[in-house]
mmCIF file with all atom_site columns, C-alpha atoms in Angstrom:
data_model
loop_
_atom_site.group_PDB
_atom_site.id
_atom_site.type_symbol
_atom_site.label_atom_id
_atom_site.label_alt_id
_atom_site.label_comp_id
_atom_site.label_asym_id
_atom_site.label_entity_id
_atom_site.label_seq_id
_atom_site.pdbx_PDB_ins_code
_atom_site.Cartn_x
_atom_site.Cartn_y
_atom_site.Cartn_z
_atom_site.occupancy
_atom_site.B_iso_or_equiv
_atom_site.pdbx_formal_charge
_atom_site.auth_seq_id
_atom_site.auth_comp_id
_atom_site.auth_asym_id
_atom_site.auth_atom_id
_atom_site.pdbx_PDB_model_num
ATOM 1   C CA . UNK J 1 1   ? 0.000   0.000  0.000   1.00 36.00 ? 1   UNK J CA 1
ATOM 2   C CA . UNK J 1 2   ? 1.285   3.425  -0.920  1.00 38.00 ? 2   UNK J CA 1
ATOM 3   C CA . UNK J 1 3   ? 2.374   5.663  1.970   1.00 34.00 ? 3   UNK J CA 1
ATOM 4   C CA . UNK J 1 4   ? -0.172  8.300  0.959   1.00 36.00 ? 4   UNK J CA 1
ATOM 5   C CA . UNK J 1 5   ? -3.024  5.919  1.808   1.00 35.00 ? 5   UNK J CA 1
ATOM 6   C CA . UNK J 1 6   ? -1.776  5.279  5.327   1.00 33.00 ? 6   UNK J CA 1
ATOM 7   C CA . UNK J 1 7   ? -2.784  8.794  6.330   1.00 37.00 ? 7   UNK J CA 1
ATOM 8   C CA . UNK J 1 8   ? -6.172  10.454 6.115   1.00 41.00 ? 8   UNK J CA 1
ATOM 9   C CA . UNK J 1 9   ? -6.575  12.045 2.687   1.00 44.00 ? 9   UNK J CA 1
ATOM 10  C CA . UNK J 1 10  ? -5.942  15.806 2.822   1.00 45.00 ? 10  UNK J CA 1
ATOM 11  C CA . UNK J 1 11  ? -6.246  17.363 -0.664  1.00 47.00 ? 11  UNK J CA 1
ATOM 12  C CA . UNK J 1 12  ? -3.914  20.323 -0.191  1.00 47.00 ? 12  UNK J CA 1
ATOM 13  C CA . UNK J 1 13  ? -1.222  18.238 1.494   1.00 48.00 ? 13  UNK J CA 1
ATOM 14  C CA . UNK J 1 14  ? 1.180   16.875 -1.157  1.00 41.00 ? 14  UNK J CA 1
ATOM 15  C CA . UNK J 1 15  ? 2.116   13.939 1.082   1.00 40.00 ? 15  UNK J CA 1
ATOM 16  C CA . UNK J 1 16  ? -1.431  12.574 0.755   1.00 50.00 ? 16  UNK J CA 1
ATOM 17  C CA . UNK J 1 17  ? -2.375  13.840 -2.725  1.00 46.00 ? 17  UNK J CA 1
ATOM 18  C CA . UNK J 1 18  ? -1.746  10.902 -5.051  1.00 52.00 ? 18  UNK J CA 1
ATOM 19  C CA . UNK J 1 19  ? -2.499  10.505 -8.728  1.00 47.00 ? 19  UNK J CA 1
ATOM 20  C CA . UNK J 1 20  ? -4.382  7.320  -7.883  1.00 57.00 ? 20  UNK J CA 1
ATOM 21  C CA . UNK J 1 21  ? -6.605  9.049  -5.312  1.00 72.00 ? 21  UNK J CA 1
ATOM 22  C CA . UNK J 1 22  ? -10.219 8.983  -6.398  1.00 78.00 ? 22  UNK J CA 1
ATOM 23  C CA . UNK J 1 23  ? -13.426 10.185 -4.861  1.00 80.00 ? 23  UNK J CA 1
ATOM 24  C CA . UNK J 1 24  ? -17.032 9.300  -5.497  1.00 85.00 ? 24  UNK J CA 1
ATOM 25  C CA . UNK J 1 25  ? -18.780 12.559 -6.324  1.00 86.00 ? 25  UNK J CA 1
ATOM 26  C CA . UNK J 1 26  ? -22.551 12.494 -5.772  1.00 90.00 ? 26  UNK J CA 1
ATOM 27  C CA . UNK J 1 27  ? -24.370 15.300 -7.601  1.00 92.00 ? 27  UNK J CA 1
ATOM 28  C CA . UNK J 1 28  ? -27.984 16.163 -6.836  1.00 94.00 ? 28  UNK J CA 1
ATOM 29  C CA . UNK J 1 29  ? -29.364 18.733 -9.253  1.00 96.00 ? 29  UNK J CA 1
ATOM 30  C CA . UNK J 1 30  ? -32.376 20.187 -7.457  1.00 96.00 ? 30  UNK J CA 1
ATOM 31  C CA . UNK J 1 31  ? -33.844 23.101 -9.396  1.00 97.00 ? 31  UNK J CA 1
ATOM 32  C CA . UNK J 1 32  ? -33.392 26.402 -11.178 1.00 97.00 ? 32  UNK J CA 1
ATOM 33  C CA . UNK J 1 33  ? -35.278 29.623 -10.687 1.00 97.00 ? 33  UNK J CA 1
ATOM 34  C CA . UNK J 1 34  ? -35.821 32.996 -12.327 1.00 97.00 ? 34  UNK J CA 1
ATOM 35  C CA . UNK J 1 35  ? -34.751 31.776 -15.763 1.00 97.00 ? 35  UNK J CA 1
ATOM 36  C CA . UNK J 1 36  ? -35.640 34.123 -18.611 1.00 96.00 ? 36  UNK J CA 1
ATOM 37  C CA . UNK J 1 37  ? -38.657 33.240 -20.742 1.00 94.00 ? 37  UNK J CA 1
ATOM 38  C CA . UNK J 1 38  ? -37.135 32.512 -24.156 1.00 91.00 ? 38  UNK J CA 1
ATOM 39  C CA . UNK J 1 39  ? -40.188 31.055 -25.929 1.00 87.00 ? 39  UNK J CA 1
ATOM 40  C CA . UNK J 1 40  ? -42.564 33.284 -27.838 1.00 82.00 ? 40  UNK J CA 1
ATOM 41  C CA . UNK J 1 41  ? -45.316 30.630 -28.077 1.00 85.00 ? 41  UNK J CA 1
ATOM 42  C CA . UNK J 1 42  ? -46.172 27.720 -25.804 1.00 86.00 ? 42  UNK J CA 1
ATOM 43  C CA . UNK J 1 43  ? -44.781 26.598 -22.483 1.00 91.00 ? 43  UNK J CA 1
ATOM 44  C CA . UNK J 1 44  ? -41.093 26.635 -21.743 1.00 94.00 ? 44  UNK J CA 1
ATOM 45  C CA . UNK J 1 45  ? -39.807 23.113 -21.042 1.00 96.00 ? 45  UNK J CA 1
ATOM 46  C CA . UNK J 1 46  ? -36.379 22.982 -19.380 1.00 97.00 ? 46  UNK J CA 1
ATOM 47  C CA . UNK J 1 47  ? -33.771 20.266 -18.914 1.00 98.00 ? 47  UNK J CA 1
ATOM 48  C CA . UNK J 1 48  ? -30.141 20.258 -17.828 1.00 97.00 ? 48  UNK J CA 1
ATOM 49  C CA . UNK J 1 49  ? -27.008 18.568 -19.118 1.00 97.00 ? 49  UNK J CA 1
ATOM 50  C CA . UNK J 1 50  ? -24.364 17.795 -16.509 1.00 96.00 ? 50  UNK J CA 1
ATOM 51  C CA . UNK J 1 51  ? -20.763 16.999 -17.442 1.00 94.00 ? 51  UNK J CA 1
ATOM 52  C CA . UNK J 1 52  ? -17.481 16.558 -15.625 1.00 89.00 ? 52  UNK J CA 1
ATOM 53  C CA . UNK J 1 53  ? -14.393 17.984 -17.349 1.00 86.00 ? 53  UNK J CA 1
ATOM 54  C CA . UNK J 1 54  ? -16.474 18.290 -20.527 1.00 84.00 ? 54  UNK J CA 1
ATOM 55  C CA . UNK J 1 55  ? -17.103 14.527 -20.767 1.00 84.00 ? 55  UNK J CA 1
ATOM 56  C CA . UNK J 1 56  ? -19.564 11.996 -19.359 1.00 85.00 ? 56  UNK J CA 1
ATOM 57  C CA . UNK J 1 57  ? -22.550 14.207 -20.170 1.00 92.00 ? 57  UNK J CA 1
ATOM 58  C CA . UNK J 1 58  ? -25.799 13.190 -18.483 1.00 94.00 ? 58  UNK J CA 1
ATOM 59  C CA . UNK J 1 59  ? -29.197 14.708 -19.289 1.00 96.00 ? 59  UNK J CA 1
ATOM 60  C CA . UNK J 1 60  ? -32.013 15.279 -16.776 1.00 97.00 ? 60  UNK J CA 1
ATOM 61  C CA . UNK J 1 61  ? -35.665 14.729 -17.542 1.00 97.00 ? 61  UNK J CA 1
ATOM 62  C CA . UNK J 1 62  ? -37.481 17.663 -19.128 1.00 97.00 ? 62  UNK J CA 1
ATOM 63  C CA . UNK J 1 63  ? -39.575 19.672 -16.676 1.00 97.00 ? 63  UNK J CA 1
ATOM 64  C CA . UNK J 1 64  ? -42.712 20.451 -18.688 1.00 95.00 ? 64  UNK J CA 1
ATOM 65  C CA . UNK J 1 65  ? -44.672 22.166 -15.923 1.00 95.00 ? 65  UNK J CA 1
ATOM 66  C CA . UNK J 1 66  ? -42.684 24.803 -14.047 1.00 95.00 ? 66  UNK J CA 1
ATOM 67  C CA . UNK J 1 67  ? -41.359 26.763 -17.050 1.00 94.00 ? 67  UNK J CA 1
ATOM 68  C CA . UNK J 1 68  ? -38.880 29.384 -15.724 1.00 96.00 ? 68  UNK J CA 1
ATOM 69  C CA . UNK J 1 69  ? -38.550 27.654 -12.321 1.00 97.00 ? 69  UNK J CA 1
ATOM 70  C CA . UNK J 1 70  ? -37.883 23.998 -13.236 1.00 98.00 ? 70  UNK J CA 1
ATOM 71  C CA . UNK J 1 71  ? -37.217 21.216 -10.734 1.00 97.00 ? 71  UNK J CA 1
ATOM 72  C CA . UNK J 1 72  ? -35.497 17.905 -11.424 1.00 97.00 ? 72  UNK J CA 1
ATOM 73  C CA . UNK J 1 73  ? -34.259 16.331 -8.178  1.00 95.00 ? 73  UNK J CA 1
ATOM 74  C CA . UNK J 1 74  ? -31.804 14.484 -10.425 1.00 96.00 ? 74  UNK J CA 1
ATOM 75  C CA . UNK J 1 75  ? -28.943 12.448 -8.933  1.00 95.00 ? 75  UNK J CA 1
ATOM 76  C CA . UNK J 1 76  ? -25.801 11.113 -10.565 1.00 94.00 ? 76  UNK J CA 1
ATOM 77  C CA . UNK J 1 77  ? -22.491 9.729  -9.290  1.00 92.00 ? 77  UNK J CA 1
ATOM 78  C CA . UNK J 1 78  ? -19.077 10.307 -10.842 1.00 88.00 ? 78  UNK J CA 1
ATOM 79  C CA . UNK J 1 79  ? -15.826 8.617  -9.914  1.00 86.00 ? 79  UNK J CA 1
ATOM 80  C CA . UNK J 1 80  ? -13.235 11.379 -10.022 1.00 82.00 ? 80  UNK J CA 1
ATOM 81  C CA . UNK J 1 81  ? -9.448  11.183 -10.182 1.00 78.00 ? 81  UNK J CA 1
ATOM 82  C CA . UNK J 1 82  ? -8.403  14.191 -8.128  1.00 72.00 ? 82  UNK J CA 1
ATOM 83  C CA . UNK J 1 83  ? -5.398  15.011 -10.294 1.00 73.00 ? 83  UNK J CA 1
ATOM 84  C CA . UNK J 1 84  ? -7.657  15.283 -13.347 1.00 74.00 ? 84  UNK J CA 1
ATOM 85  C CA . UNK J 1 85  ? -10.789 16.824 -11.840 1.00 70.00 ? 85  UNK J CA 1
ATOM 86  C CA . UNK J 1 86  ? -11.370 20.412 -12.790 1.00 78.00 ? 86  UNK J CA 1
ATOM 87  C CA . UNK J 1 87  ? -14.978 21.463 -13.306 1.00 88.00 ? 87  UNK J CA 1
ATOM 88  C CA . UNK J 1 88  ? -18.543 20.321 -13.200 1.00 91.00 ? 88  UNK J CA 1
ATOM 89  C CA . UNK J 1 89  ? -20.573 22.018 -15.927 1.00 95.00 ? 89  UNK J CA 1
ATOM 90  C CA . UNK J 1 90  ? -24.356 22.332 -15.945 1.00 97.00 ? 90  UNK J CA 1
ATOM 91  C CA . UNK J 1 91  ? -26.003 23.654 -19.111 1.00 97.00 ? 91  UNK J CA 1
ATOM 92  C CA . UNK J 1 92  ? -29.693 24.535 -19.025 1.00 98.00 ? 92  UNK J CA 1
ATOM 93  C CA . UNK J 1 93  ? -31.724 24.100 -22.210 1.00 97.00 ? 93  UNK J CA 1
ATOM 94  C CA . UNK J 1 94  ? -35.206 24.923 -23.423 1.00 96.00 ? 94  UNK J CA 1
ATOM 95  C CA . UNK J 1 95  ? -36.635 21.845 -25.179 1.00 95.00 ? 95  UNK J CA 1
ATOM 96  C CA . UNK J 1 96  ? -38.020 22.982 -28.552 1.00 91.00 ? 96  UNK J CA 1
ATOM 97  C CA . UNK J 1 97  ? -39.361 21.250 -31.642 1.00 88.00 ? 97  UNK J CA 1
ATOM 98  C CA . UNK J 1 98  ? -37.090 23.220 -33.979 1.00 87.00 ? 98  UNK J CA 1
ATOM 99  C CA . UNK J 1 99  ? -33.936 22.666 -31.948 1.00 91.00 ? 99  UNK J CA 1
ATOM 100 C CA . UNK J 1 100 ? -33.170 23.126 -28.286 1.00 94.00 ? 100 UNK J CA 1
ATOM 101 C CA . UNK J 1 101 ? -31.828 26.469 -27.131 1.00 95.00 ? 101 UNK J CA 1
ATOM 102 C CA . UNK J 1 102 ? -29.227 26.974 -24.399 1.00 96.00 ? 102 UNK J CA 1
ATOM 103 C CA . UNK J 1 103 ? -30.586 29.190 -21.619 1.00 97.00 ? 103 UNK J CA 1
ATOM 104 C CA . UNK J 1 104 ? -27.399 29.466 -19.582 1.00 97.00 ? 104 UNK J CA 1
ATOM 105 C CA . UNK J 1 105 ? -24.465 27.681 -17.973 1.00 97.00 ? 105 UNK J CA 1
ATOM 106 C CA . UNK J 1 106 ? -22.998 27.077 -14.523 1.00 96.00 ? 106 UNK J CA 1
ATOM 107 C CA . UNK J 1 107 ? -19.378 25.988 -14.154 1.00 94.00 ? 107 UNK J CA 1
ATOM 108 C CA . UNK J 1 108 ? -18.291 24.733 -10.730 1.00 90.00 ? 108 UNK J CA 1
ATOM 109 C CA . UNK J 1 109 ? -14.622 24.181 -9.800  1.00 87.00 ? 109 UNK J CA 1
ATOM 110 C CA . UNK J 1 110 ? -14.665 20.697 -8.296  1.00 80.00 ? 110 UNK J CA 1
ATOM 111 C CA . UNK J 1 111 ? -11.535 21.044 -6.156  1.00 71.00 ? 111 UNK J CA 1
ATOM 112 C CA . UNK J 1 112 ? -13.304 23.700 -4.078  1.00 66.00 ? 112 UNK J CA 1
ATOM 113 C CA . UNK J 1 113 ? -15.297 20.859 -2.489  1.00 65.00 ? 113 UNK J CA 1
ATOM 114 C CA . UNK J 1 114 ? -12.184 18.977 -1.329  1.00 62.00 ? 114 UNK J CA 1
ATOM 115 C CA . UNK J 1 115 ? -10.713 21.633 0.958   1.00 56.00 ? 115 UNK J CA 1
ATOM 116 C CA . UNK J 1 116 ? -10.815 19.826 4.306   1.00 53.00 ? 116 UNK J CA 1
ATOM 117 C CA . UNK J 1 117 ? -11.275 16.201 5.388   1.00 55.00 ? 117 UNK J CA 1
ATOM 118 C CA . UNK J 1 118 ? -14.236 17.283 7.510   1.00 53.00 ? 118 UNK J CA 1
ATOM 119 C CA . UNK J 1 119 ? -16.305 17.897 4.364   1.00 54.00 ? 119 UNK J CA 1
ATOM 120 C CA . UNK J 1 120 ? -16.226 14.233 3.336   1.00 59.00 ? 120 UNK J CA 1
ATOM 121 C CA . UNK J 1 121 ? -19.708 12.650 3.365   1.00 63.00 ? 121 UNK J CA 1
ATOM 122 C CA . UNK J 1 122 ? -21.312 16.060 3.909   1.00 64.00 ? 122 UNK J CA 1
ATOM 123 C CA . UNK J 1 123 ? -23.794 17.138 1.254   1.00 69.00 ? 123 UNK J CA 1
ATOM 124 C CA . UNK J 1 124 ? -22.927 20.754 0.513   1.00 77.00 ? 124 UNK J CA 1
ATOM 125 C CA . UNK J 1 125 ? -25.957 22.642 -0.775  1.00 85.00 ? 125 UNK J CA 1
ATOM 126 C CA . UNK J 1 126 ? -25.183 25.573 -3.011  1.00 90.00 ? 126 UNK J CA 1
ATOM 127 C CA . UNK J 1 127 ? -26.877 28.094 -5.266  1.00 94.00 ? 127 UNK J CA 1
ATOM 128 C CA . UNK J 1 128 ? -25.036 29.367 -8.338  1.00 95.00 ? 128 UNK J CA 1
ATOM 129 C CA . UNK J 1 129 ? -25.731 32.198 -10.774 1.00 97.00 ? 129 UNK J CA 1
ATOM 130 C CA . UNK J 1 130 ? -26.648 30.931 -14.232 1.00 97.00 ? 130 UNK J CA 1
ATOM 131 C CA . UNK J 1 131 ? -24.285 32.662 -16.655 1.00 97.00 ? 131 UNK J CA 1
ATOM 132 C CA . UNK J 1 132 ? -26.174 34.019 -19.647 1.00 95.00 ? 132 UNK J CA 1
ATOM 133 C CA . UNK J 1 133 ? -29.250 35.015 -17.644 1.00 96.00 ? 133 UNK J CA 1
ATOM 134 C CA . UNK J 1 134 ? -29.953 38.230 -15.755 1.00 95.00 ? 134 UNK J CA 1
ATOM 135 C CA . UNK J 1 135 ? -31.256 36.600 -12.546 1.00 96.00 ? 135 UNK J CA 1
ATOM 136 C CA . UNK J 1 136 ? -31.191 32.820 -13.033 1.00 97.00 ? 136 UNK J CA 1
ATOM 137 C CA . UNK J 1 137 ? -30.088 30.589 -10.148 1.00 98.00 ? 137 UNK J CA 1
ATOM 138 C CA . UNK J 1 138 ? -29.235 26.880 -10.019 1.00 97.00 ? 138 UNK J CA 1
ATOM 139 C CA . UNK J 1 139 ? -29.618 24.862 -6.806  1.00 97.00 ? 139 UNK J CA 1
ATOM 140 C CA . UNK J 1 140 ? -27.682 21.659 -6.251  1.00 95.00 ? 140 UNK J CA 1
ATOM 141 C CA . UNK J 1 141 ? -25.954 19.501 -3.659  1.00 92.00 ? 141 UNK J CA 1
ATOM 142 C CA . UNK J 1 142 ? -22.524 17.938 -3.982  1.00 88.00 ? 142 UNK J CA 1
ATOM 143 C CA . UNK J 1 143 ? -21.182 15.220 -1.716  1.00 85.00 ? 143 UNK J CA 1
ATOM 144 C CA . UNK J 1 144 ? -18.008 13.166 -1.928  1.00 81.00 ? 144 UNK J CA 1
ATOM 145 C CA . UNK J 1 145 ? -16.491 10.103 -0.337  1.00 80.00 ? 145 UNK J CA 1
ATOM 146 C CA . UNK J 1 146 ? -12.909 8.995  -0.742  1.00 73.00 ? 146 UNK J CA 1
ATOM 147 C CA . UNK J 1 147 ? -11.899 5.627  -2.076  1.00 57.00 ? 147 UNK J CA 1
ATOM 148 C CA . UNK J 1 148 ? -8.483  4.072  -2.371  1.00 48.00 ? 148 UNK J CA 1
ATOM 149 C CA . UNK J 1 149 ? -7.141  2.117  -5.322  1.00 44.00 ? 149 UNK J CA 1
#
């Protein structure tokens, strides 16, 4: 067993930060609010695409009822190599017959969630501004657990 696994994992401590160190990242995409109305006719139907480092894109269900304040309560787990993890990206889209339109984007630096060992197994709830909208907000929870190779 590598020496770095004999100690408790501390991300900012180079003695315990190993290339093989992985975490299970649990994402719970809750809702968005105050999105701009971008449809001229009909109801706005909104879904989200979630990706880690621009890959492994997962799509939520389309919320067909709440228009500019959609809810998903969507969960997904990623296994993340800490040396490669950079950002979680959430893109919000309006589902349309003639092609979906991007409403806005949220980009979350993943390493900000690994600051102290005390945050392991704690679901951190957060609200982020949706870039590309005047007042849009995205609500989600992120939780991680460490695993050792």
